[in-house]
mmCIF file of C-alpha atoms in Angstrom:
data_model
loop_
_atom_site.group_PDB
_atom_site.id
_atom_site.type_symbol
_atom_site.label_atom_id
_atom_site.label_comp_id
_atom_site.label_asym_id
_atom_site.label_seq_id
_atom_site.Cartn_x
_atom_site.Cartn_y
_atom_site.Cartn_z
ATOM 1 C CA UNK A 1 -26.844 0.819 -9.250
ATOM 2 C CA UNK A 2 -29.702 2.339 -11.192
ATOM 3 C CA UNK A 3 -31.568 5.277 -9.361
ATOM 4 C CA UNK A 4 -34.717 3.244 -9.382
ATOM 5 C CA UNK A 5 -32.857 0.751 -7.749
ATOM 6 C CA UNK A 6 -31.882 2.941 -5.336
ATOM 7 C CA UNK A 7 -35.449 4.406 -4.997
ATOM 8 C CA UNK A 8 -36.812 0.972 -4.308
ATOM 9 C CA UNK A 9 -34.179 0.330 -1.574
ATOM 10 C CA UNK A 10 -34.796 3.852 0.601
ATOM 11 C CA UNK A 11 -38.043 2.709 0.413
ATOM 12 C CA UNK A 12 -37.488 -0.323 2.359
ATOM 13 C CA UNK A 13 -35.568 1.445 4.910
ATOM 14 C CA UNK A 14 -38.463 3.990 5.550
ATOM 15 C CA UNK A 15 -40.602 1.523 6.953
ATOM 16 C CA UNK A 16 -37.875 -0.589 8.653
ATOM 17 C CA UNK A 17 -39.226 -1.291 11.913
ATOM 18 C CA UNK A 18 -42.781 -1.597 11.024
ATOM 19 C CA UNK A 19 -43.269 -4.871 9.411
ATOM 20 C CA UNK A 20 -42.733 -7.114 12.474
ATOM 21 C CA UNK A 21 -41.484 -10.286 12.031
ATOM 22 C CA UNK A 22 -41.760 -9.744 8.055
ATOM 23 C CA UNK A 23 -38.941 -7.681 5.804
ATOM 24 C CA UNK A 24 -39.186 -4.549 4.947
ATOM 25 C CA UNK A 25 -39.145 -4.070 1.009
ATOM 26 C CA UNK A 26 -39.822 -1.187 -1.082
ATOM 27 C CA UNK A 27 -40.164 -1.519 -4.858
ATOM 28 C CA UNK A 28 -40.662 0.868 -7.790
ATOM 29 C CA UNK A 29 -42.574 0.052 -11.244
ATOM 30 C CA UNK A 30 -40.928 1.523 -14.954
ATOM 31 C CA UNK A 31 -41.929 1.871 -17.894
ATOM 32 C CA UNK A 32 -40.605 3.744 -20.957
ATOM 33 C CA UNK A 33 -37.824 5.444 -18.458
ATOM 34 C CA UNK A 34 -41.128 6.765 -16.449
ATOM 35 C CA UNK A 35 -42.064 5.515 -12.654
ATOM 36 C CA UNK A 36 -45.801 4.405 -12.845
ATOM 37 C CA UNK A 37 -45.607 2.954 -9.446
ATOM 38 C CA UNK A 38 -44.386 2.582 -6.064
ATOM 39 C CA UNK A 39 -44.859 0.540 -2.909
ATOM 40 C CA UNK A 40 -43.568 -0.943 0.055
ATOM 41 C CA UNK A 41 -44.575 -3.141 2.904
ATOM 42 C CA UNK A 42 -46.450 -0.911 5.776
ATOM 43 C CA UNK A 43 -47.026 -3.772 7.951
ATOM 44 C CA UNK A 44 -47.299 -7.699 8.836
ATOM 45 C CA UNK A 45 -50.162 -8.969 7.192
ATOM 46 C CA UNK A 46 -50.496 -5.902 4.738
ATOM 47 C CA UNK A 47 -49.698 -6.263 0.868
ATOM 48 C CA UNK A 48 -46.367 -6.151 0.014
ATOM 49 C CA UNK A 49 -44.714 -4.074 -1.870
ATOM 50 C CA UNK A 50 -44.233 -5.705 -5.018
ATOM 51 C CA UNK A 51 -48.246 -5.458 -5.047
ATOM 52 C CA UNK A 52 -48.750 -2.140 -3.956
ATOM 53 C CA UNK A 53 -46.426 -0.773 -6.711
ATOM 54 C CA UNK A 54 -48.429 -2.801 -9.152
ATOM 55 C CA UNK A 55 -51.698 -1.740 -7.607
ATOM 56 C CA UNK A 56 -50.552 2.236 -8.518
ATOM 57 C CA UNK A 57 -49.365 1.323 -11.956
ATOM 58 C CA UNK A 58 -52.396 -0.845 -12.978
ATOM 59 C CA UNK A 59 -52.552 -1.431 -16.768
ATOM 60 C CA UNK A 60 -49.136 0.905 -17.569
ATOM 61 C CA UNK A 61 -47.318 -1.740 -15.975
ATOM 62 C CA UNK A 62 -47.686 -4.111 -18.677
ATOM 63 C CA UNK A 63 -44.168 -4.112 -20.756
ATOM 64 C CA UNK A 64 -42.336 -2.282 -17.704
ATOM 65 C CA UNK A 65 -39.922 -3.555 -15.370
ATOM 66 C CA UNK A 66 -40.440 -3.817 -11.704
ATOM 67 C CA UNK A 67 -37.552 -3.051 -8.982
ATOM 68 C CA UNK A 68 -37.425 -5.014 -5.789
ATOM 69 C CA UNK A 69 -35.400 -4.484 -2.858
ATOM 70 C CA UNK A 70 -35.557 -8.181 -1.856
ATOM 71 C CA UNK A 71 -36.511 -11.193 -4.236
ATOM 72 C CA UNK A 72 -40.019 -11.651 -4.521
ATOM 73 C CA UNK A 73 -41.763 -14.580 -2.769
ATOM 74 C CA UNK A 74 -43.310 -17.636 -4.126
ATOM 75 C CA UNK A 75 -44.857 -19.029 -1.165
ATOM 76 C CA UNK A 76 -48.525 -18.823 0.511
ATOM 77 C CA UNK A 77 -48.663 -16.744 3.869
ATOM 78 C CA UNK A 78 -50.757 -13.890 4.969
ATOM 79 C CA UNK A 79 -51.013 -13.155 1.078
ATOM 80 C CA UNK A 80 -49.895 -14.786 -2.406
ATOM 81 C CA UNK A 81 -47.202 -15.208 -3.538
ATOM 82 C CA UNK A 82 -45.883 -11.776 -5.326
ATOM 83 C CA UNK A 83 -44.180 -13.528 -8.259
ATOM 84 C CA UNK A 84 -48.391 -14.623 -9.553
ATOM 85 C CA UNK A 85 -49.318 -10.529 -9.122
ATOM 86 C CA UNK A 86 -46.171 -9.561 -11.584
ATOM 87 C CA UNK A 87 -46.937 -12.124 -14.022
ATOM 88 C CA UNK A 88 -50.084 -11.276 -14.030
ATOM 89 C CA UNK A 89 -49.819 -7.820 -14.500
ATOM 90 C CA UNK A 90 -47.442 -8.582 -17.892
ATOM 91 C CA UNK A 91 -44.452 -7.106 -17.082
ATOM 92 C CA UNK A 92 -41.276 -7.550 -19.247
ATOM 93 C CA UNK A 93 -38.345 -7.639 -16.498
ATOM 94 C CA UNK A 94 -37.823 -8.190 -12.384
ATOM 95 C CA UNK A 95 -34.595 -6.705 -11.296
ATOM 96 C CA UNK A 96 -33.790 -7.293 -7.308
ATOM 97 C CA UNK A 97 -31.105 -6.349 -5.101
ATOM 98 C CA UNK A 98 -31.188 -9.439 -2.449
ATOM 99 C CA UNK A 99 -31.855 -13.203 -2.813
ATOM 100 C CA UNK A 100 -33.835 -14.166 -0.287
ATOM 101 C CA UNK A 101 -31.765 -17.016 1.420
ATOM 102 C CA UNK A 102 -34.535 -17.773 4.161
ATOM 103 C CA UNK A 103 -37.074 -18.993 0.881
ATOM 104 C CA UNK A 104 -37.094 -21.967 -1.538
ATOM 105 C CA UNK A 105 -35.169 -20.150 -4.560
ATOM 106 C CA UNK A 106 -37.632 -20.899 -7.679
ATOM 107 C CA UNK A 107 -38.966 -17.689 -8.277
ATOM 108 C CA UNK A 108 -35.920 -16.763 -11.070
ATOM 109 C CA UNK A 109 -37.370 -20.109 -12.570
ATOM 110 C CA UNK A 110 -41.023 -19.603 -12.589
ATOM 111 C CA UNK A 111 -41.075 -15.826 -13.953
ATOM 112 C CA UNK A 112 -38.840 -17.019 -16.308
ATOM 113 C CA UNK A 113 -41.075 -19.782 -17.178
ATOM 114 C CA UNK A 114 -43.435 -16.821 -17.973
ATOM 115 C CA UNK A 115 -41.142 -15.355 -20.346
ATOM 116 C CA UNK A 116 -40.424 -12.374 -17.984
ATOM 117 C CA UNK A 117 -36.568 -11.544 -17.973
ATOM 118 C CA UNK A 118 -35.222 -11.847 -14.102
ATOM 119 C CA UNK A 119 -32.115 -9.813 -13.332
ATOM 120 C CA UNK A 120 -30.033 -9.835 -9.838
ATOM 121 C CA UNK A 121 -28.160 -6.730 -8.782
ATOM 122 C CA UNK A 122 -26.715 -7.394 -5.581
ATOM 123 C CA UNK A 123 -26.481 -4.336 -3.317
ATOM 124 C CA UNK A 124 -24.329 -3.988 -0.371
ATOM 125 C CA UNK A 125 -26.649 -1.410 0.715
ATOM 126 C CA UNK A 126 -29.308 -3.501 0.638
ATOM 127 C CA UNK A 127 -28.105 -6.467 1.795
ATOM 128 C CA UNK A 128 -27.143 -4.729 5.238
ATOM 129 C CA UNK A 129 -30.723 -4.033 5.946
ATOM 130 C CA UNK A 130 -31.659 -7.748 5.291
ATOM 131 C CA UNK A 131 -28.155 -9.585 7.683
ATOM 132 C CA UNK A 132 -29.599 -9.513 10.587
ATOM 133 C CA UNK A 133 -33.542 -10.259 9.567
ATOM 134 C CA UNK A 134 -32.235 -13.079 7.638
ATOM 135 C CA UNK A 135 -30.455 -14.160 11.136
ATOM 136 C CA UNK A 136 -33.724 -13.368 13.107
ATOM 137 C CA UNK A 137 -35.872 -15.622 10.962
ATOM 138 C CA UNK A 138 -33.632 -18.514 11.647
ATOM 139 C CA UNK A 139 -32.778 -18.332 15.113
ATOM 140 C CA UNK A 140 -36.717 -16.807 15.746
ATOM 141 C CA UNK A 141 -35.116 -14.634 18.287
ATOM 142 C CA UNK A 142 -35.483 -11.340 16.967
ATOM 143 C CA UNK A 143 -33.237 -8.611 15.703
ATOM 144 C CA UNK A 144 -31.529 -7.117 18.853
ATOM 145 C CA UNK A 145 -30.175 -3.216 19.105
ATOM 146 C CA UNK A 146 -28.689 -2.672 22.189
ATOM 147 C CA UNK A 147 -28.256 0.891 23.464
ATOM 148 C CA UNK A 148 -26.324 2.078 26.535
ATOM 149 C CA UNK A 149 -25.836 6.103 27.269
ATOM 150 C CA UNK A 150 -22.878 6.359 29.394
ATOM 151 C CA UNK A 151 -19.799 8.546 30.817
ATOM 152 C CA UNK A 152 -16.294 7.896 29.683
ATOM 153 C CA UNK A 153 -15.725 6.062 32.169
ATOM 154 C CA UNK A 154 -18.575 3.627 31.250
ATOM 155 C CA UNK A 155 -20.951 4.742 34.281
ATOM 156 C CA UNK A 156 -25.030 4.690 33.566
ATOM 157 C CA UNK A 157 -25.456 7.163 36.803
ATOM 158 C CA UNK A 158 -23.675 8.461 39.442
ATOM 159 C CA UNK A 159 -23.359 5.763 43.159
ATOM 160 C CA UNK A 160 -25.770 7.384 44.362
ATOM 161 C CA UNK A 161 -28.806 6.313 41.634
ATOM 162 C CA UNK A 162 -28.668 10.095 39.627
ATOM 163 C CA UNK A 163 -28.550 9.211 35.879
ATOM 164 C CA UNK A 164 -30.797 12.021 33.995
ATOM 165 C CA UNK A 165 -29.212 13.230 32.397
ATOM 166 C CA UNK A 166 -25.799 12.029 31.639
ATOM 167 C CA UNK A 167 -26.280 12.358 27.676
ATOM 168 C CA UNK A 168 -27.369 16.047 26.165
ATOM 169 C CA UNK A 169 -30.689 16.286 24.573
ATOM 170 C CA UNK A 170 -30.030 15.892 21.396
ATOM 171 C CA UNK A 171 -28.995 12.529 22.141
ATOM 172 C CA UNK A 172 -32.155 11.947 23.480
ATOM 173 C CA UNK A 173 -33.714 13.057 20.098
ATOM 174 C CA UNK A 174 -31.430 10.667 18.145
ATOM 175 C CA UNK A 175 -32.964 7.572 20.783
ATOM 176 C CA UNK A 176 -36.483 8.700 20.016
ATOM 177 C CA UNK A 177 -35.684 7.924 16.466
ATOM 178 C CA UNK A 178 -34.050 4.836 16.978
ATOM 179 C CA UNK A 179 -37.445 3.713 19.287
ATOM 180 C CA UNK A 180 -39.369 4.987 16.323
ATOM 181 C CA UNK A 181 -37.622 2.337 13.724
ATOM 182 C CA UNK A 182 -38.107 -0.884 16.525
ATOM 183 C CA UNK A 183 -41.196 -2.757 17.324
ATOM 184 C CA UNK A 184 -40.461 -2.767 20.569
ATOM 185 C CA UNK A 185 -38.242 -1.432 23.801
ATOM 186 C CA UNK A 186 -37.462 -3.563 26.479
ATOM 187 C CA UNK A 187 -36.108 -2.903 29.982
ATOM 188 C CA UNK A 188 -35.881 -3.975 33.506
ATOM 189 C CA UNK A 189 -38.484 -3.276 36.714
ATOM 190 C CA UNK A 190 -35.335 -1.558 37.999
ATOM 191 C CA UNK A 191 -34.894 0.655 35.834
ATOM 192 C CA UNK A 192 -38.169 1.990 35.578
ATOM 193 C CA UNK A 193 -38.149 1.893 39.196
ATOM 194 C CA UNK A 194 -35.057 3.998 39.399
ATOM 195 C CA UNK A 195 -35.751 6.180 36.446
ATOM 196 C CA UNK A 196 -39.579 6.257 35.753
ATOM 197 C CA UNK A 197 -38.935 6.327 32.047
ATOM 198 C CA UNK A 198 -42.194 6.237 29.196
ATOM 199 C CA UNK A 199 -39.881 4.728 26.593
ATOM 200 C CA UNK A 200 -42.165 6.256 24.033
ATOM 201 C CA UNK A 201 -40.527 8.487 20.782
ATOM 202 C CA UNK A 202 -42.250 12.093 21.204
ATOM 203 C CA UNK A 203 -41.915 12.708 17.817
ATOM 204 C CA UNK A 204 -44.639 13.696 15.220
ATOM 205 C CA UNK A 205 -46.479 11.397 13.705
ATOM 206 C CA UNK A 206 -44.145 8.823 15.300
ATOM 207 C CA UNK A 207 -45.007 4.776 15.857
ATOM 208 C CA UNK A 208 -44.562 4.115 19.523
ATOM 209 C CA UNK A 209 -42.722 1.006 20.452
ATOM 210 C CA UNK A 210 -44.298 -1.613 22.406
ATOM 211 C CA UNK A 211 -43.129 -1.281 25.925
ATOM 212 C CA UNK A 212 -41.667 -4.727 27.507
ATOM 213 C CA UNK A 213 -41.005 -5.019 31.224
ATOM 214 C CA UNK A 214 -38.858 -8.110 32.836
ATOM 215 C CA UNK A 215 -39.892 -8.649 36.403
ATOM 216 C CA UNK A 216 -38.969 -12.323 37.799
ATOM 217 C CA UNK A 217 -41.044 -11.047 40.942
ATOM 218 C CA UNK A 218 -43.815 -9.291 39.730
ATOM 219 C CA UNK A 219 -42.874 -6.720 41.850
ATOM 220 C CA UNK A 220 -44.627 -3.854 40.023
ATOM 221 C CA UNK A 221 -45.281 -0.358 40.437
ATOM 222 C CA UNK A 222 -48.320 0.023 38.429
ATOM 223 C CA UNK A 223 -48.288 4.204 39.227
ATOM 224 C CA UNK A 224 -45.123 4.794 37.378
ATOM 225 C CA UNK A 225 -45.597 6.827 34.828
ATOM 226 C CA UNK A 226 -45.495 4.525 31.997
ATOM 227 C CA UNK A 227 -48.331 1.943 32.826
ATOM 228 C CA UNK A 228 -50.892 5.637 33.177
ATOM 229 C CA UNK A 229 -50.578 6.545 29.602
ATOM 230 C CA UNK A 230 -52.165 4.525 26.585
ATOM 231 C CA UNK A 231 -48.759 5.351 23.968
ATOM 232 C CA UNK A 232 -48.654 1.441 23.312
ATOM 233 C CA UNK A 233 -48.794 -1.519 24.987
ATOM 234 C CA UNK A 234 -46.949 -2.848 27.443
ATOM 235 C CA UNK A 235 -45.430 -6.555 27.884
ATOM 236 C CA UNK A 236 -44.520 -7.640 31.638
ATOM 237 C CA UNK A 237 -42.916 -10.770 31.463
ATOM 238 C CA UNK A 238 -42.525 -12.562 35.335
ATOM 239 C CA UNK A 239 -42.685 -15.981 37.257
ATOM 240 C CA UNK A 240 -45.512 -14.391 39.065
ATOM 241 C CA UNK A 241 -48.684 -16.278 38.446
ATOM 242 C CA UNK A 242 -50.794 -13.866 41.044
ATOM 243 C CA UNK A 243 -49.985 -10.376 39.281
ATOM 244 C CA UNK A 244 -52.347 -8.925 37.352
ATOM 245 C CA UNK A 245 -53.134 -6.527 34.844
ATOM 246 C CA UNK A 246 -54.538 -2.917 35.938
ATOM 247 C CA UNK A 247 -55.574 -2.084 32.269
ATOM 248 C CA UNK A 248 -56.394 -3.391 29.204
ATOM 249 C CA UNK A 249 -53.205 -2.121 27.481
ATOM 250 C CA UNK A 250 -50.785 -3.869 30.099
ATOM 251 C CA UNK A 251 -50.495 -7.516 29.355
ATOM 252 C CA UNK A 252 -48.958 -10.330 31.826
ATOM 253 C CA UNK A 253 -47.335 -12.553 30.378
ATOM 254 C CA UNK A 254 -46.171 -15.473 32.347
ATOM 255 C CA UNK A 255 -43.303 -17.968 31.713
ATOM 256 C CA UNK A 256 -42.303 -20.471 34.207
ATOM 257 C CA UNK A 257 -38.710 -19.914 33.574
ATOM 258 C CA UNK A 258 -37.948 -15.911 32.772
ATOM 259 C CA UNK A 259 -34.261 -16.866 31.034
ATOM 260 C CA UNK A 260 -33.690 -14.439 27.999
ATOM 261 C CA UNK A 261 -34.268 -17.274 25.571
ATOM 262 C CA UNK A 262 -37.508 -18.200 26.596
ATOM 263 C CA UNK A 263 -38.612 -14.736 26.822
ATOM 264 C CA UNK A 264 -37.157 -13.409 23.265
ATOM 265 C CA UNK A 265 -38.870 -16.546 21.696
ATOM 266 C CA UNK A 266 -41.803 -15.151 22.951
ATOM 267 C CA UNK A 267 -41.559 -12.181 21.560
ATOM 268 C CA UNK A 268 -40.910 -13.175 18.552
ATOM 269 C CA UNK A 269 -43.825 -15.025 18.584
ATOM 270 C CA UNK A 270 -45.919 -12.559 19.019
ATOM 271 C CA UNK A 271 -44.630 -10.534 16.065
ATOM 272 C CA UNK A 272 -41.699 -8.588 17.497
ATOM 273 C CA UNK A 273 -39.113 -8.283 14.479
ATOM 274 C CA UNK A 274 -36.707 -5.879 15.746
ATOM 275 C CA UNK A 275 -36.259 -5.130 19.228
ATOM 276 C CA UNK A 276 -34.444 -1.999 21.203
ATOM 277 C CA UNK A 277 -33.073 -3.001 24.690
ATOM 278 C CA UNK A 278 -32.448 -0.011 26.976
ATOM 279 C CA UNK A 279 -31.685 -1.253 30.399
ATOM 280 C CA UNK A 280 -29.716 -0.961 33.272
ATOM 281 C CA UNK A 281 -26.061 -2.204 33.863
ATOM 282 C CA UNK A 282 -27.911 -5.702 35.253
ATOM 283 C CA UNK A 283 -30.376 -6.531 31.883
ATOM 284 C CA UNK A 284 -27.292 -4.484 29.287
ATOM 285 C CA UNK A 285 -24.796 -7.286 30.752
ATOM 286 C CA UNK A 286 -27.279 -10.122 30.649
ATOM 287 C CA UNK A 287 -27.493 -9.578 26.640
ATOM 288 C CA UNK A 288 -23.964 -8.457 26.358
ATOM 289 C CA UNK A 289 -22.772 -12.535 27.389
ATOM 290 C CA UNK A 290 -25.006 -13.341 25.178
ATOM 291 C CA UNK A 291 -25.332 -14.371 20.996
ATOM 292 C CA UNK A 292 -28.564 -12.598 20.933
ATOM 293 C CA UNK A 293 -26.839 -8.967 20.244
ATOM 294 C CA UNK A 294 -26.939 -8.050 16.428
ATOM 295 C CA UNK A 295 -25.730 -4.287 16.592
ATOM 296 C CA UNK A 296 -24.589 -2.025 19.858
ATOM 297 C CA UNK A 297 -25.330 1.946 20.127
ATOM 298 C CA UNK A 298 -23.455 3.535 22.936
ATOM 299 C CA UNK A 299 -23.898 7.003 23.397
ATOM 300 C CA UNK A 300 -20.746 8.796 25.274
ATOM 301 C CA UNK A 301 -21.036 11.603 27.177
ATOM 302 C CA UNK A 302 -17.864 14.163 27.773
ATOM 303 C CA UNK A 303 -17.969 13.339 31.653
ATOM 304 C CA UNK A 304 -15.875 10.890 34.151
ATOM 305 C CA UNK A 305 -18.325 9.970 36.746
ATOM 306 C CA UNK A 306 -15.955 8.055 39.173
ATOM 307 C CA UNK A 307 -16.822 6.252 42.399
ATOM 308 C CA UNK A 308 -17.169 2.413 42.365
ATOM 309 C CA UNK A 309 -18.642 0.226 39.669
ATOM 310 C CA UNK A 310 -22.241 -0.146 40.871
ATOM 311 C CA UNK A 311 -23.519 1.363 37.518
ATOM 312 C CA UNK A 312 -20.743 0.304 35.567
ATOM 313 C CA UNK A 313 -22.448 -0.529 31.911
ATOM 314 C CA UNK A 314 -21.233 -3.691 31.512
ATOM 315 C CA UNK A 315 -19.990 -6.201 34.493
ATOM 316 C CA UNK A 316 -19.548 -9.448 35.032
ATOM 317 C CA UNK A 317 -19.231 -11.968 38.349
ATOM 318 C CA UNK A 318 -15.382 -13.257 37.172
ATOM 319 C CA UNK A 319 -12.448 -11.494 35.890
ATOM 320 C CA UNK A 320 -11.917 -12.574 32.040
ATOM 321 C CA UNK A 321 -8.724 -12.745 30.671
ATOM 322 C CA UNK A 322 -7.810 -9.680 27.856
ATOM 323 C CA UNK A 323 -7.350 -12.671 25.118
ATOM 324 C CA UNK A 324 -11.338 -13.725 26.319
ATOM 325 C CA UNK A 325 -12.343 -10.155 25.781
ATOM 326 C CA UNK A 326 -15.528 -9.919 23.796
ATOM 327 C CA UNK A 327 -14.497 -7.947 20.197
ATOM 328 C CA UNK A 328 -16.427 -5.558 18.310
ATOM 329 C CA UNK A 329 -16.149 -3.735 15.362
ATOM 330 C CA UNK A 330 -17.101 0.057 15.330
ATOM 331 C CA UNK A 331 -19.148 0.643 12.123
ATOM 332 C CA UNK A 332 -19.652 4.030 12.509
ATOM 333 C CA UNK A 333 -19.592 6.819 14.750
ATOM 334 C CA UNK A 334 -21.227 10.511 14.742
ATOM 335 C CA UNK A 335 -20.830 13.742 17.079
ATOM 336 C CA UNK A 336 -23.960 14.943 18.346
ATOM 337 C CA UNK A 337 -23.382 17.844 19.757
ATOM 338 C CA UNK A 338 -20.290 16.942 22.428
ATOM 339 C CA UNK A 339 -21.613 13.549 22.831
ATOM 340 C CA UNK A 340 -20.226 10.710 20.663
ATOM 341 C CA UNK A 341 -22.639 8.316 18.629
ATOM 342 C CA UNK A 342 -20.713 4.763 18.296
ATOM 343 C CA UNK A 343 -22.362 1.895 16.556
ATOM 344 C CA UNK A 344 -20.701 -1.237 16.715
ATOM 345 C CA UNK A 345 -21.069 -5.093 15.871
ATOM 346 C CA UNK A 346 -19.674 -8.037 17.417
ATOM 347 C CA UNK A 347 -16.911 -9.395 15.410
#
């Protein structure tokens, strides 16, 4: 892969997070072995980045070759279509990384049409950071992390409610991050009952999540701490027609059936692309016997907690046969300081 390539694609992955329900691309703009321009996609609705690299270069574009993270569109939305703006800027070659399998595939054809040489480089690098929008734009649920800080012995807090802290700080500086890179964090009443939580990322110059609440009852503490500050906004989702909203930024949004399918096809609606669940061992099992699950963080800390399994991470109402098990695959995993980082996908 060339380094522009590469440039292009570390691009995309800097504003992962940001673009909503839309992909985040980065692309880079050559000419005579010189970069004349960069870009990437800062946000739904915002030029992508095929034009913003063009928009640098302006006239020393003309001759050059443009590299793409992810196939350029050909279709009409919140702007035009990306293959018109390299035509019409004149340059010689498009060299991309990822077909875009969501699309109609004609764009090859029409640059080519335009005399403009159209060159696919698959990356495996790349193509990890579009799996699971590619998924997300089919199913228009969308991309689910799923992140659980634990003992060894699986426990979220002690029987008697204490869970802060059961991971070391610098775990907690590794979450902020992984907030930072999501559109939004979602979590249950109980938990921010129990825990009083702001779910924000405390880091600077960092993009605070939106904050998404499911209460069925509408039960709501409106003086917790996280409905006082004004971070982000805040999604409640209950079968409560009578609650209502103490401030502009909290929002009530009410279904009459609050099943996780209903509610994530909300959210997605609304422009939620990639979404961070970090919830209590009720809402974490919920979307663990569930589809919806595209990558699982669990943080372990060097402890064994004991007792019963009232705050066991994961539990379910019948016992399941080992052969029945739920599989993953462990992608990676990190030490952070004592505590182990494992990141893992269902098989």
């Amino acid at each position: 892969m060339s380094n522009f390539m590469q440039y292009a694609i570390q691009l995309a992955q800097m504003v992962d997070g940001q673009t909503g329900v839309n992909p985040p691309v980065g692309s880079v703009v050559v000419n005579d072995g010189r970069i004349v321009g960069i870009g990437a996609h800062l946000k739904q609705g915002d030029k992508h980045a095929e034009v913003q690299a063009l928009d640098m270069a302006q006239e020393k574009a003309k001759g050059g070759t443009i590299y793409i993270s992810l196939e350029p569109c050909t279709h009409y939305g919140s702007t035009p279509p990306c293959v018109n703006k390299i035509i019409e800027f004149g340059l010689s070659k498009v060299i991309y990384a990822v077909k875009d399998t969501t699309l109609p595939s004609e764009g090859d054809k029409i640059l080519q049409d335009a005399g403009i040489e159209v060159e696919y480089q698959p990356s495996d690098e790349a193509a990890m950071l579009y799996k699971d929008f590619f998924k997300a734009k089919e199913s228009k649920i969308p991309e689910i992390t799923l992140k659980v800080s634990t003992s060894l012995d699986g426990k979220q807090a002690t029987d008697n409610g204490q869970s802060q802290w059961i991971t070391n700080k610098y775990v907690k500086q590794d979450v902020y991050q992984l907030r930072h890179s999501h559109d939004a964090v979602l979590t249950g009443n109980g938990t921010v009952d129990a825990d009083n939580p702001q779910y924000t990322t405390r880091i600077q110059d960092g993009k605070h999540p939106i904050r998404i609440v499911l209460s069925k009852s509408g039960d709501i503490d409106f003086s917790k701490q996280m409905f006082q500050d004004n971070f982000s906004d805040i999604w409640i989702y209950t079968e409560n027609q009578s609650l209502s909203s103490p401030s502009e930024h909290i929002k009530i949004i009410n279904l009459t059936e609050c099943k996780l399918a209903n509610i994530l096809a909300d959210i997605y609606d609304r422009g939620v692309g990639k979404l961070l669940v970090e919830a209590g061992p009720r809402v974490t099992s919920e979307f663990l016997q569930t589809n919806y699950v595209n990558q699982l963080i669990i943080y372990y800390a060097p402890i064994i907690i004991g007792g019963s399994g009232q705050y066991q991470f994961y539990q379910t109402d019948e016992v399941i046969d080992l052969n029945e098990a739920t599989q993953f695959e462990i992608i990676s995993t990190e030490l952070i300081h004592q505590n182990i980082k494992m990141t893992l996908r269902k098989k």
